[in-house]
Amino acid sequence: MMAFLADEYYNYCQDIIQNVRNQELERVEDLLTSFWKSLQQDTVMLMTLPDVCQLFKCYDVQLYKGIEDVLLHDFLEDVSIQYLKSVRLFSKKFKLWLLNALEGFPALVQISKLKEVTVFVKRLRRKTYLSNMAKTMRMVLKNNRRVSVLKSDLHAIISRGTLDMSKKALPSNPSSAADLETHAEMKCLSSLISLLGTSTDLSIFLNCLSSNLQTFVFQPSRSKEEFIKLAASFQLRWNFLLTAVSKAMTLCHRDSFGSWHLFHLLLLEFVTHLLQSCMEEGEEDDDGGHLKEMLPDDRSLVQPDQASFHPPHSSPAQEYESPSVDPHWVTLKHRGQSQCPMGVSGVVLSVLGFLVDSDTGNKLIQVLLEDKATESTVKLSLPVGQEALVTLKDGQKFVIHISDVPQSSENIFFQGKQCNI
């Protein structure tokens, strides 16, 4: 059964990539729905095993990288604005299609799939955003006069020591431009300024910045924890520096402010993209244990009983009676006292309102989860059919799931640590 399921999942991934290659993006929804809804209950039970989840996670990683390579392999590719919009819309729809297809599946399967597709969507959005900015910045670099003025203004601001740098931005408060030059982020900016006027190829600028990140962040990192610390520190100071330059440009009424603003946004987002992508790749290596940490230790979620599992062909609304509560407030109550964690009754959910996603037309529900014991709140905007994992300060975990019910209203279900609430 395992070998058969692995072959079926592999073919399912290949079919998706082939449809993306053929630009038949809307057909992907049918592929997602038909595969997940065709699974038998014993197969679904097999997919809840952590090792099996980890295997299919590897397939998902390759699937999403394959889709990225087809849609936007390199954000420096010269593509139309309309194409970038279609890619962003597809990534958003893909996530919703998958979550709708997984409605009623065990929490472990849903959380595993949600994690990978969320990373995929975020990475693709970063690429489309960078691609948009790169198109505009190319026009600046091809204008010799604008480049010359920008370079002159940047040199003037830095050499005259007019940068207003906060003490939080740098390890020590620089007293002169010479002191500022010794810091890694200023070295990065100076190397980029020196390239202005020498090349119109944007990839040369980004490769230069990437090389500096290798020197100041990646190479000195000997562990994941050290990398996170160095990356956060560099990004904080990098953001402060670019903001300080923008402030100086404004106060000095520099003619190149518009050109610098575009450059500023591109440099900011490119560093974020590189560091975030590295973090995502690092999480792929140790994600097997991370899935277990996200879920309770109780084995009922790994091999759920019939009372807490919705078969793929059924709706959660068929498994539960509609709660007789005020439509704007829901108080979490124990379904079974012997199964539920302590203190759940102190958590209150309020439905704030309803929105419509302008891109997809999907309905969103705004909810507020309030923990009375710790006086903490979480505000979420959830599409119908999507789940969100919420961890409270005391360690309690909730999976919030919203689905349509026949009575023209929305029904909200919770799964607590060891029970349905």
Short mmCIF file of C-alpha atoms in Angstrom, two decimals:
data_model
loop_
_atom_site.label_atom_id
_atom_site.label_comp_id
_atom_site.label_asym_id
_atom_site.label_seq_id
_atom_site.Cartn_x
_atom_site.Cartn_y
_atom_site.Cartn_z
CA MET A 1 0.00 0.00 0.00
CA MET A 2 2.86 2.37 0.83
CA ALA A 3 4.60 1.76 -2.50
CA PHE A 4 1.32 2.23 -4.38
CA LEU A 5 0.54 5.46 -2.52
CA ALA A 6 4.04 6.84 -3.16
CA ASP A 7 3.70 6.14 -6.90
CA GLU A 8 0.26 7.77 -6.98
CA TYR A 9 1.55 10.86 -5.17
CA TYR A 10 4.54 11.11 -7.51
CA ASN A 11 2.26 10.95 -10.55
CA TYR A 12 -0.03 13.54 -8.97
CA CYS A 13 2.93 15.94 -8.57
CA GLN A 14 4.07 15.32 -12.15
CA ASP A 15 0.57 16.02 -13.50
CA ILE A 16 0.47 19.35 -11.65
CA ILE A 17 3.86 20.44 -13.01
CA GLN A 18 2.88 19.40 -16.55
CA ASN A 19 -0.30 21.49 -16.40
CA VAL A 20 1.71 24.46 -15.14
CA ARG A 21 4.13 24.01 -18.06
CA ASN A 22 1.17 23.99 -20.45
CA GLN A 23 -0.15 27.20 -18.81
CA GLU A 24 -3.35 25.33 -17.91
CA LEU A 25 -3.34 26.76 -14.40
CA GLU A 26 -7.07 26.48 -13.74
CA ARG A 27 -6.95 22.71 -14.32
CA VAL A 28 -4.68 22.35 -11.30
CA GLU A 29 -7.70 22.78 -9.03
CA ASP A 30 -9.33 19.67 -10.53
CA LEU A 31 -6.12 17.67 -10.07
CA LEU A 32 -5.87 18.65 -6.42
CA THR A 33 -9.50 17.90 -5.67
CA SER A 34 -9.68 14.60 -7.56
CA PHE A 35 -6.54 13.19 -5.91
CA TRP A 36 -7.35 14.04 -2.30
CA LYS A 37 -11.05 13.23 -2.49
CA SER A 38 -10.36 9.85 -4.12
CA LEU A 39 -8.33 8.54 -1.17
CA GLN A 40 -9.83 5.76 0.91
CA GLN A 41 -10.01 6.06 4.67
CA ASP A 42 -7.33 3.41 5.33
CA THR A 43 -5.00 5.30 2.97
CA VAL A 44 -5.68 8.53 4.84
CA MET A 45 -4.85 6.76 8.11
CA LEU A 46 -1.53 5.70 6.59
CA MET A 47 -0.78 9.30 5.61
CA THR A 48 -1.13 10.45 9.23
CA LEU A 49 2.00 8.52 10.26
CA PRO A 50 4.86 11.01 10.88
CA ASP A 51 7.35 9.13 8.67
CA VAL A 52 4.87 9.06 5.81
CA CYS A 53 4.18 12.78 6.28
CA GLN A 54 7.91 13.40 6.06
CA LEU A 55 8.17 11.37 2.84
CA PHE A 56 5.40 13.33 1.15
CA LYS A 57 6.93 16.55 2.45
CA CYS A 58 9.99 15.74 0.32
CA TYR A 59 7.71 15.33 -2.69
CA ASP A 60 6.03 18.65 -1.90
CA VAL A 61 9.36 20.49 -1.68
CA GLN A 62 10.32 19.25 -5.16
CA LEU A 63 6.83 19.95 -6.50
CA TYR A 64 6.87 23.59 -5.40
CA LYS A 65 10.42 24.14 -6.62
CA GLY A 66 9.37 22.68 -9.96
CA ILE A 67 6.38 25.03 -10.18
CA GLU A 68 8.62 27.99 -9.31
CA ASP A 69 11.15 27.04 -11.99
CA VAL A 70 8.40 26.94 -14.60
CA LEU A 71 6.56 30.10 -13.57
CA LEU A 72 9.47 32.35 -12.53
CA HIS A 73 12.84 30.67 -12.40
CA ASP A 74 14.70 33.97 -12.02
CA PHE A 75 13.04 37.19 -10.91
CA LEU A 76 15.41 39.07 -13.26
CA GLU A 77 13.63 37.52 -16.24
CA ASP A 78 11.98 40.14 -18.43
CA VAL A 79 8.27 39.28 -18.14
CA SER A 80 5.15 41.42 -18.39
CA ILE A 81 3.39 42.98 -15.42
CA GLN A 82 0.23 41.08 -16.36
CA TYR A 83 2.13 37.79 -16.22
CA LEU A 84 3.45 38.60 -12.73
CA LYS A 85 -0.11 39.34 -11.59
CA SER A 86 -1.29 35.99 -12.94
CA VAL A 87 1.53 34.17 -11.09
CA ARG A 88 0.65 35.88 -7.80
CA LEU A 89 -3.02 35.07 -8.25
CA PHE A 90 -2.24 31.43 -9.07
CA SER A 91 -0.11 31.04 -5.94
CA LYS A 92 -2.94 32.39 -3.80
CA LYS A 93 -5.53 30.20 -5.51
CA PHE A 94 -3.31 27.11 -5.27
CA LYS A 95 -3.18 27.39 -1.49
CA LEU A 96 -6.96 27.79 -1.23
CA TRP A 97 -7.57 24.90 -3.63
CA LEU A 98 -5.34 22.63 -1.57
CA LEU A 99 -6.93 23.62 1.76
CA ASN A 100 -10.40 23.06 0.34
CA ALA A 101 -9.39 19.62 -0.96
CA LEU A 102 -7.99 18.71 2.47
CA GLU A 103 -11.11 19.73 4.37
CA GLY A 104 -12.02 16.96 6.83
CA PHE A 105 -8.57 15.33 6.81
CA PRO A 106 -6.66 14.64 10.07
CA ALA A 107 -4.85 17.61 11.61
CA LEU A 108 -1.35 16.17 11.06
CA VAL A 109 -1.92 15.90 7.30
CA GLN A 110 -3.43 19.37 7.05
CA ILE A 111 -0.69 21.07 9.09
CA SER A 112 2.06 19.36 7.10
CA LYS A 113 0.54 20.46 3.78
CA LEU A 114 -0.26 23.95 5.04
CA LYS A 115 3.33 24.55 6.13
CA GLU A 116 4.87 23.69 2.76
CA VAL A 117 2.32 25.48 0.61
CA THR A 118 2.63 28.62 2.76
CA VAL A 119 6.40 28.68 2.23
CA PHE A 120 5.83 28.21 -1.51
CA VAL A 121 3.33 31.08 -1.72
CA LYS A 122 5.54 33.48 0.25
CA ARG A 123 8.62 32.68 -1.82
CA LEU A 124 6.76 33.11 -5.12
CA ARG A 125 5.29 36.42 -3.94
CA ARG A 126 8.75 37.68 -2.98
CA LYS A 127 10.00 36.77 -6.45
CA THR A 128 7.15 38.55 -8.24
CA TYR A 129 7.65 41.62 -6.06
CA LEU A 130 11.38 41.67 -6.80
CA SER A 131 10.70 41.17 -10.50
CA ASN A 132 8.40 44.19 -10.50
CA MET A 133 11.02 46.40 -8.85
CA ALA A 134 13.80 45.06 -11.06
CA LYS A 135 11.89 46.13 -14.21
CA THR A 136 11.67 49.71 -12.92
CA MET A 137 15.25 49.86 -11.66
CA ARG A 138 16.60 48.77 -15.05
CA MET A 139 15.15 51.93 -16.58
CA VAL A 140 17.02 54.03 -13.99
CA LEU A 141 20.34 52.31 -14.65
CA LYS A 142 19.99 52.91 -18.39
CA ASN A 143 19.65 56.68 -17.84
CA ASN A 144 23.22 57.98 -17.53
CA ARG A 145 22.17 61.38 -16.16
CA ARG A 146 20.01 59.92 -13.40
CA VAL A 147 22.73 57.46 -12.41
CA SER A 148 25.36 60.21 -12.30
CA VAL A 149 23.19 62.43 -10.08
CA LEU A 150 22.34 59.51 -7.76
CA LYS A 151 25.98 58.56 -7.32
CA SER A 152 27.01 62.15 -6.66
CA ASP A 153 24.24 62.67 -4.08
CA LEU A 154 25.08 59.43 -2.24
CA HIS A 155 28.76 60.33 -2.05
CA ALA A 156 27.89 63.78 -0.72
CA ILE A 157 25.58 62.43 2.00
CA ILE A 158 28.04 59.82 3.23
CA SER A 159 31.23 61.87 3.00
CA ARG A 160 29.75 64.86 4.86
CA GLY A 161 28.55 62.70 7.74
CA THR A 162 24.95 63.84 7.47
CA LEU A 163 23.50 60.38 8.15
CA ASP A 164 21.36 60.35 11.27
CA MET A 165 22.06 56.82 12.53
CA SER A 166 20.33 55.55 15.66
CA LYS A 167 22.44 53.85 18.33
CA LYS A 168 20.23 50.79 17.88
CA ALA A 169 21.39 50.49 14.29
CA LEU A 170 25.08 50.01 14.96
CA PRO A 171 27.19 48.32 17.65
CA SER A 172 28.72 51.71 18.43
CA ASN A 173 27.57 55.20 17.61
CA PRO A 174 29.85 56.42 14.82
CA SER A 175 31.33 59.85 15.32
CA SER A 176 32.45 60.30 11.73
CA ALA A 177 32.04 58.96 8.23
CA ALA A 178 35.34 57.10 8.65
CA ASP A 179 33.93 55.17 11.62
CA LEU A 180 30.81 54.35 9.67
CA GLU A 181 32.85 52.87 6.81
CA THR A 182 34.14 50.12 9.12
CA HIS A 183 30.70 48.53 9.50
CA ALA A 184 29.61 45.62 7.29
CA GLU A 185 26.40 47.20 6.02
CA MET A 186 28.22 50.40 5.00
CA LYS A 187 30.82 48.34 3.17
CA CYS A 188 27.98 46.68 1.26
CA LEU A 189 26.40 50.00 0.34
CA SER A 190 29.75 51.55 -0.64
CA SER A 191 30.53 48.66 -2.99
CA LEU A 192 27.14 49.12 -4.65
CA ILE A 193 27.64 52.88 -5.03
CA SER A 194 30.99 52.28 -6.69
CA LEU A 195 29.24 50.19 -9.38
CA LEU A 196 26.89 53.03 -10.34
CA GLY A 197 27.86 54.37 -13.75
CA THR A 198 30.10 51.39 -14.54
CA SER A 199 27.35 48.93 -15.50
CA THR A 200 23.66 48.90 -16.47
CA ASP A 201 23.31 45.19 -15.68
CA LEU A 202 21.21 44.85 -12.52
CA SER A 203 22.46 41.31 -11.90
CA ILE A 204 25.97 42.70 -11.27
CA PHE A 205 24.65 44.86 -8.42
CA LEU A 206 22.70 42.00 -6.86
CA ASN A 207 25.60 39.57 -7.22
CA CYS A 208 27.80 42.12 -5.43
CA LEU A 209 25.30 42.36 -2.57
CA SER A 210 24.96 38.58 -2.44
CA SER A 211 28.75 38.22 -2.24
CA ASN A 212 28.87 40.65 0.69
CA LEU A 213 26.17 38.69 2.49
CA GLN A 214 28.26 35.56 2.04
CA THR A 215 31.22 37.33 3.65
CA PHE A 216 29.43 38.99 6.55
CA VAL A 217 26.57 36.57 7.35
CA PHE A 218 26.75 33.15 5.73
CA GLN A 219 30.43 32.25 6.06
CA PRO A 220 30.85 33.29 9.73
CA SER A 221 27.79 31.22 10.74
CA ARG A 222 28.78 27.87 12.22
CA SER A 223 25.30 26.81 13.27
CA LYS A 224 21.67 27.57 12.50
CA GLU A 225 21.33 29.57 15.72
CA GLU A 226 24.40 31.66 14.90
CA PHE A 227 23.12 32.28 11.37
CA ILE A 228 19.75 33.50 12.71
CA LYS A 229 21.52 35.86 15.09
CA LEU A 230 23.91 37.26 12.46
CA ALA A 231 21.18 37.54 9.82
CA ALA A 232 18.81 39.38 12.16
CA SER A 233 21.57 41.74 13.29
CA PHE A 234 22.70 42.52 9.74
CA GLN A 235 19.16 43.03 8.46
CA LEU A 236 18.31 45.38 11.30
CA ARG A 237 21.37 47.57 10.68
CA TRP A 238 20.90 47.35 6.89
CA ASN A 239 17.33 48.62 7.20
CA PHE A 240 18.42 51.44 9.50
CA LEU A 241 21.18 52.49 7.10
CA LEU A 242 18.97 52.59 4.02
CA THR A 243 16.28 54.46 5.95
CA ALA A 244 18.86 56.97 7.20
CA VAL A 245 20.00 57.60 3.61
CA SER A 246 16.39 58.16 2.54
CA LYS A 247 15.90 60.61 5.39
CA ALA A 248 19.04 62.53 4.44
CA MET A 249 17.93 62.60 0.79
CA THR A 250 14.63 64.15 1.88
CA LEU A 251 16.10 66.73 4.23
CA CYS A 252 18.76 67.82 1.73
CA HIS A 253 16.22 68.01 -1.12
CA ARG A 254 18.35 65.82 -3.36
CA ASP A 255 17.21 65.53 -6.98
CA SER A 256 17.90 61.79 -7.01
CA PHE A 257 15.45 60.93 -4.25
CA GLY A 258 13.10 59.11 -6.66
CA SER A 259 15.91 56.98 -8.09
CA TRP A 260 17.22 56.23 -4.62
CA HIS A 261 13.77 55.22 -3.40
CA LEU A 262 13.56 52.52 -6.09
CA PHE A 263 17.09 51.36 -5.32
CA HIS A 264 16.31 51.36 -1.59
CA LEU A 265 13.25 49.10 -1.99
CA LEU A 266 15.08 46.67 -4.25
CA LEU A 267 18.10 46.34 -1.92
CA LEU A 268 15.84 45.94 1.10
CA GLU A 269 13.70 43.20 -0.44
CA PHE A 270 16.63 41.36 -2.02
CA VAL A 271 18.40 40.94 1.32
CA THR A 272 15.15 39.79 2.92
CA HIS A 273 14.62 37.28 0.10
CA LEU A 274 18.12 35.80 0.37
CA LEU A 275 18.05 35.43 4.15
CA GLN A 276 14.47 34.13 4.24
CA SER A 277 15.16 31.61 1.47
CA CYS A 278 18.15 30.29 3.37
CA MET A 279 16.03 29.94 6.50
CA GLU A 280 13.36 28.03 4.57
CA GLU A 281 15.92 25.62 3.10
CA GLY A 282 17.37 25.06 6.56
CA GLU A 283 13.95 24.22 7.96
CA GLU A 284 13.51 21.55 5.28
CA ASP A 285 16.39 19.57 6.80
CA ASP A 286 15.01 19.30 10.33
CA ASP A 287 11.29 19.51 9.65
CA GLY A 288 10.59 15.89 10.58
CA GLY A 289 10.87 16.57 14.28
CA HIS A 290 9.26 19.98 13.95
CA LEU A 291 5.96 18.47 12.82
CA LYS A 292 5.80 16.43 16.01
CA GLU A 293 6.41 19.54 18.09
CA MET A 294 3.53 21.34 16.39
CA LEU A 295 1.06 18.66 17.41
CA PRO A 296 0.12 17.07 20.76
CA ASP A 297 1.95 14.05 22.10
CA ASP A 298 -1.33 12.11 22.22
CA ARG A 299 -1.44 9.40 19.56
CA SER A 300 -5.11 10.00 18.84
CA LEU A 301 -4.07 12.53 16.17
CA VAL A 302 -1.69 10.07 14.57
CA GLN A 303 -4.29 7.31 14.51
CA PRO A 304 -7.53 9.20 15.20
CA ASP A 305 -10.69 7.42 16.25
CA GLN A 306 -13.93 7.80 14.35
CA ALA A 307 -15.27 10.37 16.80
CA SER A 308 -12.56 12.91 16.01
CA PHE A 309 -11.93 12.16 12.32
CA HIS A 310 -13.95 13.52 9.40
CA PRO A 311 -13.66 11.20 6.36
CA PRO A 312 -12.61 13.01 3.18
CA HIS A 313 -16.07 12.66 1.63
CA SER A 314 -17.95 14.10 4.59
CA SER A 315 -18.34 17.62 5.86
CA PRO A 316 -17.52 18.59 9.44
CA ALA A 317 -21.01 20.08 9.61
CA GLN A 318 -22.38 16.55 9.33
CA GLU A 319 -20.41 15.39 12.34
CA TYR A 320 -21.45 18.11 14.77
CA GLU A 321 -24.63 19.79 15.82
CA SER A 322 -24.80 23.53 15.22
CA PRO A 323 -23.83 25.30 18.46
CA SER A 324 -26.66 27.27 20.01
CA VAL A 325 -24.73 30.42 20.81
CA ASP A 326 -24.84 34.09 19.96
CA PRO A 327 -23.59 34.39 16.33
CA HIS A 328 -20.97 36.99 17.32
CA TRP A 329 -19.45 35.16 20.32
CA VAL A 330 -18.35 31.58 20.90
CA THR A 331 -17.10 30.30 24.25
CA LEU A 332 -14.90 27.21 24.01
CA LYS A 333 -16.42 24.36 26.00
CA HIS A 334 -15.22 20.85 26.79
CA ARG A 335 -16.61 18.11 24.60
CA GLY A 336 -15.41 15.47 27.04
CA GLN A 337 -13.95 16.36 30.42
CA SER A 338 -11.73 13.30 30.50
CA GLN A 339 -10.04 14.20 27.22
CA CYS A 340 -9.64 17.96 27.39
CA PRO A 341 -6.75 20.05 28.78
CA MET A 342 -7.37 22.28 31.76
CA GLY A 343 -8.21 25.97 31.34
CA VAL A 344 -9.83 25.71 27.90
CA SER A 345 -13.05 27.28 29.18
CA GLY A 346 -11.16 30.55 29.73
CA VAL A 347 -10.68 31.00 25.98
CA VAL A 348 -13.26 33.05 24.07
CA LEU A 349 -13.66 33.47 20.31
CA SER A 350 -15.34 36.57 18.88
CA VAL A 351 -16.36 36.89 15.24
CA LEU A 352 -15.42 40.44 14.23
CA GLY A 353 -16.84 40.60 10.74
CA PHE A 354 -16.79 39.37 7.16
CA LEU A 355 -14.64 40.47 4.20
CA VAL A 356 -14.21 39.53 0.53
CA ASP A 357 -10.80 38.93 -1.04
CA SER A 358 -10.66 41.33 -4.01
CA ASP A 359 -8.29 39.06 -5.98
CA THR A 360 -10.15 35.76 -5.69
CA GLY A 361 -13.65 36.74 -4.57
CA ASN A 362 -13.36 34.36 -1.62
CA LYS A 363 -15.11 35.22 1.63
CA LEU A 364 -12.95 35.89 4.68
CA ILE A 365 -14.03 35.78 8.30
CA GLN A 366 -12.27 37.94 10.89
CA VAL A 367 -12.03 36.31 14.31
CA LEU A 368 -10.44 37.25 17.63
CA LEU A 369 -9.21 34.51 19.99
CA GLU A 370 -8.86 35.77 23.58
CA ASP A 371 -7.21 33.83 26.41
CA LYS A 372 -8.61 35.19 29.68
CA ALA A 373 -5.95 33.50 31.83
CA THR A 374 -2.93 35.09 30.13
CA GLU A 375 -4.73 38.20 28.85
CA SER A 376 -3.48 37.57 25.33
CA THR A 377 -5.34 37.86 22.02
CA VAL A 378 -4.83 36.66 18.46
CA LYS A 379 -6.62 38.30 15.50
CA LEU A 380 -7.01 36.26 12.31
CA SER A 381 -8.63 36.67 8.89
CA LEU A 382 -9.49 33.18 7.63
CA PRO A 383 -10.93 32.07 4.28
CA VAL A 384 -13.71 29.52 4.50
CA GLY A 385 -12.20 26.03 4.49
CA GLN A 386 -8.79 27.10 5.80
CA GLU A 387 -7.28 26.09 9.12
CA ALA A 388 -4.97 28.06 11.42
CA LEU A 389 -2.79 26.64 14.21
CA VAL A 390 -2.75 28.91 17.27
CA THR A 391 -0.43 28.39 20.26
CA LEU A 392 -1.31 30.25 23.46
CA LYS A 393 1.24 31.48 25.99
CA ASP A 394 0.47 28.57 28.33
CA GLY A 395 1.28 26.06 25.60
CA GLN A 396 -2.25 25.19 24.53
CA LYS A 397 -2.62 24.60 20.79
CA PHE A 398 -5.80 25.12 18.77
CA VAL A 399 -6.60 24.36 15.16
CA ILE A 400 -9.32 26.81 14.06
CA HIS A 401 -11.34 25.60 11.09
CA ILE A 402 -14.14 27.55 9.38
CA SER A 403 -16.54 25.89 6.97
CA ASP A 404 -19.88 26.58 5.34
CA VAL A 405 -22.98 24.88 6.74
CA PRO A 406 -26.38 24.57 5.09
CA GLN A 407 -27.97 27.24 7.33
CA SER A 408 -26.42 30.14 5.36
CA SER A 409 -24.12 30.95 8.27
CA GLU A 410 -20.59 29.89 9.16
CA ASN A 411 -19.73 27.14 11.62
CA ILE A 412 -16.43 27.33 13.49
CA PHE A 413 -14.80 24.18 14.85
CA PHE A 414 -11.82 23.79 17.14
CA GLN A 415 -9.45 20.96 17.86
CA GLY A 416 -7.69 21.29 21.19
CA LYS A 417 -4.76 19.37 22.55
CA GLN A 418 -6.52 16.02 22.84
CA CYS A 419 -10.12 16.75 21.98
CA ASN A 420 -12.57 18.55 19.76
CA ILE A 421 -13.93 21.76 21.29
#
